[in-house]
Coordinates of C-alpha atoms and ligand atoms in Angstrom, one line a residue:
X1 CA 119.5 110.3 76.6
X2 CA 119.1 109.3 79.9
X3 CA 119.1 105.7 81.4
X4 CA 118.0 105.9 85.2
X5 CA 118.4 103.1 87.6
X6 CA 115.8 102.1 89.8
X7 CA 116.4 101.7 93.6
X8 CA 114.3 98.1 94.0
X9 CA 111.2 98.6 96.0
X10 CA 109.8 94.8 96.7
X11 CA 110.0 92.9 99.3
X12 CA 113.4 91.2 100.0
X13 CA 114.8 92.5 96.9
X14 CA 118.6 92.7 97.4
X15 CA 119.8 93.1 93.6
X16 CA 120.2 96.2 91.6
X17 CA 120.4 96.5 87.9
X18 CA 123.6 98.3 87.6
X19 CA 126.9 98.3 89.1
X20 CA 129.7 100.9 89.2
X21 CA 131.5 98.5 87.2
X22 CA 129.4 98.6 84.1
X23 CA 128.4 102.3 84.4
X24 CA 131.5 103.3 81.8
X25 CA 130.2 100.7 79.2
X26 CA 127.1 103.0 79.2
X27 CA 128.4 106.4 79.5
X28 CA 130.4 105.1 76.5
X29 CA 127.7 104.0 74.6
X30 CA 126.8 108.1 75.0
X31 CA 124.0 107.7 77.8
X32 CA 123.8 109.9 81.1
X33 CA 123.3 107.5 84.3
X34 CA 121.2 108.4 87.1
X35 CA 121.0 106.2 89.9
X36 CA 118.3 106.3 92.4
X37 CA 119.9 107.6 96.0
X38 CA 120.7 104.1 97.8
X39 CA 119.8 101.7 94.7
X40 CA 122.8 99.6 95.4
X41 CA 122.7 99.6 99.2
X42 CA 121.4 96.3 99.6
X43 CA 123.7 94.6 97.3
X44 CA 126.7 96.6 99.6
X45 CA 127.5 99.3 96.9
X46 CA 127.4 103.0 98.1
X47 CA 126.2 105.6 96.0
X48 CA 129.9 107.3 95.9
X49 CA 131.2 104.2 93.4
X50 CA 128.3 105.1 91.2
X51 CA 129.6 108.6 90.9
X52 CA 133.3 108.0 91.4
X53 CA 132.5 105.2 87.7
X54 CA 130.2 108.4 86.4
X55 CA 127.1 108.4 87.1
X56 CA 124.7 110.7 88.8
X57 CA 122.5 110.5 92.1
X58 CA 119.4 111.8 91.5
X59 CA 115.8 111.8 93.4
X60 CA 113.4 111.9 90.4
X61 CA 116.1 109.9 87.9
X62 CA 113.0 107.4 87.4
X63 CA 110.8 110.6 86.2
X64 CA 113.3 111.8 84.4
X65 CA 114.6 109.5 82.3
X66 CA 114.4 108.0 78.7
X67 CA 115.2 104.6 79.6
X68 CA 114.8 102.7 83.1
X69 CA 116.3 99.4 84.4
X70 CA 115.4 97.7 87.3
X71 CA 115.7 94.1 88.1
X72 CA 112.0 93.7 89.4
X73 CA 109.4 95.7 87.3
X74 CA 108.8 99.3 88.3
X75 CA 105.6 99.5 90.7
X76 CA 102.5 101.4 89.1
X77 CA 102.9 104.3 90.8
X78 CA 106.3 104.8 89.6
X79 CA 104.9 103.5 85.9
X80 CA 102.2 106.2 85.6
X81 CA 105.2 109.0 86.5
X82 CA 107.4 108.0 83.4
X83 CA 108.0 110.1 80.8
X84 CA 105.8 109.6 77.6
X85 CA 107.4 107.5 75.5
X86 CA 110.3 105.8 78.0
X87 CA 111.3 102.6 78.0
X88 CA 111.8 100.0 80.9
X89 CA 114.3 96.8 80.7
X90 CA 113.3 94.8 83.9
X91 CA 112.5 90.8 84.7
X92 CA 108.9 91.0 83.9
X93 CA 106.7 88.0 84.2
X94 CA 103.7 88.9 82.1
X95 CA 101.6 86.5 82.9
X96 CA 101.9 87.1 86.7
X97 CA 102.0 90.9 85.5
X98 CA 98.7 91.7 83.5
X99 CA 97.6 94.7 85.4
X100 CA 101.1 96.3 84.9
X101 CA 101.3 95.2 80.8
X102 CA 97.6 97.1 80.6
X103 CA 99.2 100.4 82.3
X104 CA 102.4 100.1 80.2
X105 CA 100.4 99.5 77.4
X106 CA 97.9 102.6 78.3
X107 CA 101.3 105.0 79.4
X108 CA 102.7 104.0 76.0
X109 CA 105.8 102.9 77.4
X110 CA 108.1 100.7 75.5
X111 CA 109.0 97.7 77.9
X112 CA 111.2 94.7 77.7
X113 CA 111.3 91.7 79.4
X114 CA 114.5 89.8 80.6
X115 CA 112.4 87.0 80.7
X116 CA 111.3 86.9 77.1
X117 CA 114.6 87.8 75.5
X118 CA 115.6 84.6 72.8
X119 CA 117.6 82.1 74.2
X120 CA 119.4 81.8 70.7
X121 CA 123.1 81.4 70.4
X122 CA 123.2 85.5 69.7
X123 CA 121.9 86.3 72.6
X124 CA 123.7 84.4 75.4
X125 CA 124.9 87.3 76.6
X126 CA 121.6 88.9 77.4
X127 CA 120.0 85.8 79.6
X128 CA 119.4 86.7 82.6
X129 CA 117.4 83.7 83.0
X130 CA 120.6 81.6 82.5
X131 CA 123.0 84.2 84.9
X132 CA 120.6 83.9 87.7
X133 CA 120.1 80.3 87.2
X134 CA 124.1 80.0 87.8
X135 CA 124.0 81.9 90.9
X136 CA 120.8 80.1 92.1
X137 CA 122.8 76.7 91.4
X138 CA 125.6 77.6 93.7
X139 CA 123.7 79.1 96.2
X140 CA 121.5 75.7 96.6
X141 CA 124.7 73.3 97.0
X142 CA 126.3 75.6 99.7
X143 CA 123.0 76.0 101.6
X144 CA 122.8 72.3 101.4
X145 CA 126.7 72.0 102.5
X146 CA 125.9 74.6 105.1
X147 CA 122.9 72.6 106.9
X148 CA 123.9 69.4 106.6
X149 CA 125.6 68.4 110.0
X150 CA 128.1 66.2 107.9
X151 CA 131.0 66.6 105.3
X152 CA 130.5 66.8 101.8
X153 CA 133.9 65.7 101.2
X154 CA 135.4 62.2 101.8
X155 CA 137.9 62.6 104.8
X156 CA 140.9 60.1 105.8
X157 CA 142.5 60.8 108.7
X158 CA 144.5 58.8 111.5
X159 CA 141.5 59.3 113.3
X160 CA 139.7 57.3 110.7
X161 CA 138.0 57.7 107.9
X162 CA 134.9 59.7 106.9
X163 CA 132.6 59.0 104.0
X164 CA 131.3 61.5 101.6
X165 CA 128.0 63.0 101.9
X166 CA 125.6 61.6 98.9
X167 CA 124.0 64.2 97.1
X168 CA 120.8 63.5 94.5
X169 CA 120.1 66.5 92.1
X170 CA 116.7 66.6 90.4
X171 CA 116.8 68.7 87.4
X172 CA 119.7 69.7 85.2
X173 CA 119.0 72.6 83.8
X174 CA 121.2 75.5 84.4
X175 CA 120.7 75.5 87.9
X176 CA 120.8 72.2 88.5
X177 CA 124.5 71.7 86.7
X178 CA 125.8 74.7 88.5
X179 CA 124.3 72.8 92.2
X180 CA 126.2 69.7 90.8
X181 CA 129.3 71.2 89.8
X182 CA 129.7 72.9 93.5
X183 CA 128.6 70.0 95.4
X184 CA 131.0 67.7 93.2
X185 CA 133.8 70.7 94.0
X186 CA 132.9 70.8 97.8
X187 CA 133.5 66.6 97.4
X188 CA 130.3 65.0 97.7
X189 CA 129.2 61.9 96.0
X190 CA 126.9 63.4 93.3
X191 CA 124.2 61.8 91.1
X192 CA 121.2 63.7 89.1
X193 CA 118.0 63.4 87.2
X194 CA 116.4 65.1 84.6
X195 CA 113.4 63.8 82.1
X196 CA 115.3 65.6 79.1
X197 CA 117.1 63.3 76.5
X198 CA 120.4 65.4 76.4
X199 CA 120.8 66.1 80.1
X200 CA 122.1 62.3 80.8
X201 CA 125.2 63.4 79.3
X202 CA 125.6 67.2 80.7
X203 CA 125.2 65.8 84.1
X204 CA 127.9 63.2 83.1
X205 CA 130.2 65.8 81.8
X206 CA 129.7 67.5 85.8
X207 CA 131.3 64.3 86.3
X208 CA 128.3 63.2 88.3
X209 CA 126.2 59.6 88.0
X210 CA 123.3 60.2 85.7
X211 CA 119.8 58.4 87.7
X212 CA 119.0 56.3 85.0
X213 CA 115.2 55.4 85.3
X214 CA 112.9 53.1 83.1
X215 CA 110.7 56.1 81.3
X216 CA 110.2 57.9 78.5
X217 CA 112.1 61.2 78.1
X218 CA 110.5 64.3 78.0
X219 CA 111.3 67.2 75.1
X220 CA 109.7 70.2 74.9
X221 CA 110.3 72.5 72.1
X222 CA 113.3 74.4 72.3
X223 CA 115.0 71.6 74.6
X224 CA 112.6 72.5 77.2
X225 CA 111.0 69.6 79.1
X226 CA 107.5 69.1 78.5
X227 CA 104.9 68.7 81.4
X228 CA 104.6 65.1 82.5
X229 CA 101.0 63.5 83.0
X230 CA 100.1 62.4 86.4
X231 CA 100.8 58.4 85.7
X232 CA 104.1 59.5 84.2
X233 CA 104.7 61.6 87.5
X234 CA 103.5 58.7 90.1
X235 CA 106.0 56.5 87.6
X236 CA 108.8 58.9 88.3
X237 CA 108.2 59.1 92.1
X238 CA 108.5 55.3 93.0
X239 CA 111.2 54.9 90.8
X240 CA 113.4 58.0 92.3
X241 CA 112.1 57.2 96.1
X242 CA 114.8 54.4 96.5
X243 CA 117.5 57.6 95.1
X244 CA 116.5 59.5 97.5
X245 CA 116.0 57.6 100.9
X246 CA 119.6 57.0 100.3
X247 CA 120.6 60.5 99.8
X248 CA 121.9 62.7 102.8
X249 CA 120.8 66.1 100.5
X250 CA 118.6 66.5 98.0
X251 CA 118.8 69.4 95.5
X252 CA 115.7 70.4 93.2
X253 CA 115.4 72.5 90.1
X254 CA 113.1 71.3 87.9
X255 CA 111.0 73.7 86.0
X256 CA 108.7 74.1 82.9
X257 CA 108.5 77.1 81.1
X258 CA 105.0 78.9 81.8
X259 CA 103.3 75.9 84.4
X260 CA 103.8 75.8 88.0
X261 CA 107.1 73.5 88.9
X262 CA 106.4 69.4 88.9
X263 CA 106.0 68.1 92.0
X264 CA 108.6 65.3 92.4
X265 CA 109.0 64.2 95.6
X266 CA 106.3 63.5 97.9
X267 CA 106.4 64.2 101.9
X268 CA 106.2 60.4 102.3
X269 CA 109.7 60.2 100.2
X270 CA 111.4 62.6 102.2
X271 CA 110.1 60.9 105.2
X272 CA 112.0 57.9 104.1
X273 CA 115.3 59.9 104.3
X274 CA 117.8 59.5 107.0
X275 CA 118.0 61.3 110.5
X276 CA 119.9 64.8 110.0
X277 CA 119.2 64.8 106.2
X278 CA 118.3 67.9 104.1
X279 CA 116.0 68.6 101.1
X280 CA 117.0 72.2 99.1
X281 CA 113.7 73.0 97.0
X282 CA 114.6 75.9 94.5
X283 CA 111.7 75.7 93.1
X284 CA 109.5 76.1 95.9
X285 CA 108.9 79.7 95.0
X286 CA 107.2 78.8 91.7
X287 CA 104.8 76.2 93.7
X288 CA 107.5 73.5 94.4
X289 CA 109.6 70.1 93.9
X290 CA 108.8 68.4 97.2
X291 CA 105.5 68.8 98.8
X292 CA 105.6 70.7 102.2
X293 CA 108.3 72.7 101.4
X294 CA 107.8 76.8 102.1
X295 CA 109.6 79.3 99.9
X296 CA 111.5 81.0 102.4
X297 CA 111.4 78.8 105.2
X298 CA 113.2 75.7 106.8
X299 CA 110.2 73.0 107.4
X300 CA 111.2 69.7 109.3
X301 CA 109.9 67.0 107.0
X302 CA 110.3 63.5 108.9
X303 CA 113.6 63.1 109.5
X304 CA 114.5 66.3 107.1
X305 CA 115.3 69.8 107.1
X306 CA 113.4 71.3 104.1
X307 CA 114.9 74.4 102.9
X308 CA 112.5 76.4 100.4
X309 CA 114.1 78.8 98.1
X310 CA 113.0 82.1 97.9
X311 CA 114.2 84.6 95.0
X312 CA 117.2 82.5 95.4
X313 CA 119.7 85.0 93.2
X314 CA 118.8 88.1 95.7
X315 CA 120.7 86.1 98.1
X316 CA 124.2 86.9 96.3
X317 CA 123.5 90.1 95.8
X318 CA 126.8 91.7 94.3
X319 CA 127.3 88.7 91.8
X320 CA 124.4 88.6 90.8
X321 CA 123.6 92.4 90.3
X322 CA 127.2 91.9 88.3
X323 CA 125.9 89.0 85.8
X324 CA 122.4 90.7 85.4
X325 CA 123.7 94.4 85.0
X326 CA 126.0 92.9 82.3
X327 CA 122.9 91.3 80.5
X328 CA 121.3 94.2 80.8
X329 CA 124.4 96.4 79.0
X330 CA 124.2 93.6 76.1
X331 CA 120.8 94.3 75.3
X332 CA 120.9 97.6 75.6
X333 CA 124.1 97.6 73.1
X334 CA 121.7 96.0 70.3
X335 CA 119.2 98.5 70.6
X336 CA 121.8 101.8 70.5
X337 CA 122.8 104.1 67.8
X338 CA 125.6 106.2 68.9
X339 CA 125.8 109.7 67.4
X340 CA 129.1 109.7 65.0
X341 CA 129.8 113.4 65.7
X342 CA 132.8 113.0 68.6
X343 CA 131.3 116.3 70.2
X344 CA 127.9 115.0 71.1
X345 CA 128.4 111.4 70.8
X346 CA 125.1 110.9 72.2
X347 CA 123.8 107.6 72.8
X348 CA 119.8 106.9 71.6
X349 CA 117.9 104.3 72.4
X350 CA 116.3 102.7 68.5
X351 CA 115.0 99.1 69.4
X352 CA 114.9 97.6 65.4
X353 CA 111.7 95.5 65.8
X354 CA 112.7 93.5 62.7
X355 CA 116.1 92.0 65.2
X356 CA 114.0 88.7 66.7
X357 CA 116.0 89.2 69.7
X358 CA 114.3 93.2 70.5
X359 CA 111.2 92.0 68.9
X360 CA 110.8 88.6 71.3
X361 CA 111.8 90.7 74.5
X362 CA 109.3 93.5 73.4
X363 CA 106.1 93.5 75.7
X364 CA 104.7 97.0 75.0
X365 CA 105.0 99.5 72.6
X366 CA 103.5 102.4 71.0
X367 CA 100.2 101.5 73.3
X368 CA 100.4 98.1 71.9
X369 CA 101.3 94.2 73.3
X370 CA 103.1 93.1 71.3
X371 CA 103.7 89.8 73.1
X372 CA 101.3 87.8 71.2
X373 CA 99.8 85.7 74.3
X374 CA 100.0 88.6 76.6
X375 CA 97.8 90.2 74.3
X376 CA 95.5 87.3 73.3
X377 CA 95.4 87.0 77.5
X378 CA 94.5 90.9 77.9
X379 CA 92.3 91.8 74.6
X380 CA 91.0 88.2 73.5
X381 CA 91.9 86.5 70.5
X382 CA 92.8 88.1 67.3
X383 CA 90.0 87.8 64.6
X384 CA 90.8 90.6 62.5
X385 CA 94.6 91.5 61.1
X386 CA 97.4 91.4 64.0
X387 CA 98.7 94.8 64.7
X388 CA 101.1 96.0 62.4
X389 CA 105.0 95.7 64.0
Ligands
NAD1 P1 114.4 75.3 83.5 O1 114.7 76.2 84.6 O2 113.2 75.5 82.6 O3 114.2 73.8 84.1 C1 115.2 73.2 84.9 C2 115.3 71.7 84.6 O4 114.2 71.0 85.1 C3 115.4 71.4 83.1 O5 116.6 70.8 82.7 C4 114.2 70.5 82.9 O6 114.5 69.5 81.9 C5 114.1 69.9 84.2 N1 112.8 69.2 84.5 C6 111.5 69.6 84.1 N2 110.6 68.7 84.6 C7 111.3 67.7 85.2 C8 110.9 66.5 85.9 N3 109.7 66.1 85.9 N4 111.9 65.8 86.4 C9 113.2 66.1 86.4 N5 113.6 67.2 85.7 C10 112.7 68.0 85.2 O7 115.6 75.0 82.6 P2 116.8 75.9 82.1 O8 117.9 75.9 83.2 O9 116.3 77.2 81.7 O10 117.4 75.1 80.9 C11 116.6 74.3 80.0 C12 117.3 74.0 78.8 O11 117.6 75.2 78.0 C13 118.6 73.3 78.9 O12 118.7 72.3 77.9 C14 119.6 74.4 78.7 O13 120.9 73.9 78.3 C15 118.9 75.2 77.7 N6 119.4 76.6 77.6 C16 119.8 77.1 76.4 C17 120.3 78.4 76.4 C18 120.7 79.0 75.1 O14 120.7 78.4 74.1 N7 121.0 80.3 75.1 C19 120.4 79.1 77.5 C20 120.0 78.6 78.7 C21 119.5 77.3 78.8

């Protein structure tokens, strides 16, 4: 079997779903690799490492192949040229994605969704949502480091001494631990928030100050927050306003799975902050922490630079391409059967729907969702039987 890599086509797109690194844990597995002339270019690997680790450059690999992965999902034009019956492992967001689930539906491709995969003990090693989240995290404490016309760290010198830069962090979530953990490293003066119960003591463990405020805390199922309701969210505002006017940077991560990010921080709040200050907004892609901010841009806010993150991870390409191909090999590894005969040792690709870890990631098979809301969102609800698995 073959397993082809896609060269990414969107827009500012830097990553690549395999490295040369990982290409022997595939080839062991018994798979062929074809890589895409100039998949990895972006992310600063030449094709010659993917062949010097094994692999193959090939024009039509995509066409050609059993199995595809990409980080982004494949475009439809390259959808409607798979082979009958292939299989894609890519980030797929389905419900920003229904036209593409309908043609991978109609194709009768199989296709998995990094998004969807478990995020059970067993399948750590396959979350790409967590591996990005790490390198997002970083990425959002050194671009604050970077634009703030100050130290982070607390210097003493015979010159005098320099305070620490005060950094608040809203949202401790993956991302948001990772941002404290390098802004604590680069020295600043860190303290965070985050409605969930249990992240008081995570973002303690950083060894930053945990914001305590007067409010309820918000669990979701799966210790996920849950959505706040707007008198809850004017609540958290005034009582986070006095945080933040006395933060030089402000990091922001908060998300809730499946709704546009909260809105935290007001313009008004960030116009309270002090001259030369800086506002990071990771989640200004997915509509945004802090109003004003523009995914992909720096906005002056007041007194602020407003930085709005834009697919964040694509920005470290080569580590991140690393932690994501590695996801990838993980998941693929649960769905292979190797041939025992040493002479063919061929690898094949057997996804066993009854594992909840293939059967959550599953979005399409066989010409059917199996997704249960991407379904109910494309065919309406279910009145009769559900499909059989
Ligand atoms: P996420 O990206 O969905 O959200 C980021 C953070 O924003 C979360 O911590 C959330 O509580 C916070 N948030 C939401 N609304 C907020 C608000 N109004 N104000 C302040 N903060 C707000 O989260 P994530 O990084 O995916 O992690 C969410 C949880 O899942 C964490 O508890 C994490 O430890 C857990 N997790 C578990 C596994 C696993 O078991 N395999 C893997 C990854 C994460």
């Amino acid at each position: 079997m073959k397993i082809a890599v896609a060269k990414e086509t969107r827009d500012g797109e830097a990553r690549v779903a395999m490295v040369p690194e990982l290409v022997g844990k595939l080839t062991g597995l018994g798979y062929d690799v074809a890589v895409e002339p100039a998949a990895g270019r972006a992310a600063l690997i030449a094709d010659e490492e993917y062949v010097e680790a094994g692999a193959s450059i090939e024009d039509d690999a995509v066409s050609t192949a059993e199995v595809v992965i990409s980080v982004q999902p494949l475009d439809v034009a390259r959808i409607r040229r798979l082979r009958a019956g292939a299989a894609t492992i890519s980030f797929l967001p389905v419900n920003q994605e229904l036209a593409l689930v309908t043609d991978l539906r109609d194709i009768g491709v199989t296709s998995f969704s990094m998004e969807l995969v478990p995020r059970i003990s067993r399948a750590q090693s396959m979350d790409a949502l967590s591996s990005q989240s790490l390198v997002s995290g970083y990425r959002c404490a050194v671009v604050a480091a970077g634009l703030l016309h100050r130290f982070f760290p607390q210097s003493m010198t015979a010159a005098g001494t320099i305070q620490p830069a005060k950094v608040v962090v809203l949202g401790a979530g993956v991302a948001g631990l990772q941002a404290i953990a390098t802004a604590k490293r680069l020295g600043a003066v860190v303290s965070a928030y985050d409605v969930r119960a249990a992240a008081a003591e995570e973002i303690r463990s950083m060894g930053a100050k945990a914001i305590e405020l007067e409010l309820e805390t918000l669990e979701g199922t799966g210790g996920y927050a849950r959505e706040m309701s707007e008198d809850r969210a004017e609540r958290q505002r005034d009582l986070l306003a006095p945080h933040i006017a006395a933060a030089d940077a402000l990091i922001t991560t908060a998300a809730v799975p499946g709704r546009q990010a909260p809105m935290l921080v007001t313009a008004a709040m960030v116009e309270q902050m002090k001259p030369g200050s800086v506002v990071v907004d990771l989640a200004a892609d997915t509509g945004g922490n802090v109003e004003g901010s523009v995914a992909g841009e720096v906005v002056r806010i007041g007194n602020a630079q407003v930085w709005g993150g834009r697919n964040v991870p694509s920005q470290m390409p080569g580590p991140a391409s690393r932690l994501y191909a590695q996801n990838v090999v993980n998941l693929l590894t649960l769905m292979t059967a190797t041939d025992e005969d040493p002479d063919s040792g061929e690898g094949r690709l057997v996804p066993d729907f009854d594992d909840e870890i293939v059967a959550g990631a599953c979005v399409t098979h066989d010409r059917t969702i199996r997704h249960a809301p991407t379904r109910e969102a494309l065919e309406g609800p279910v009145t009769d039987q559900e499909p059989q698995q």
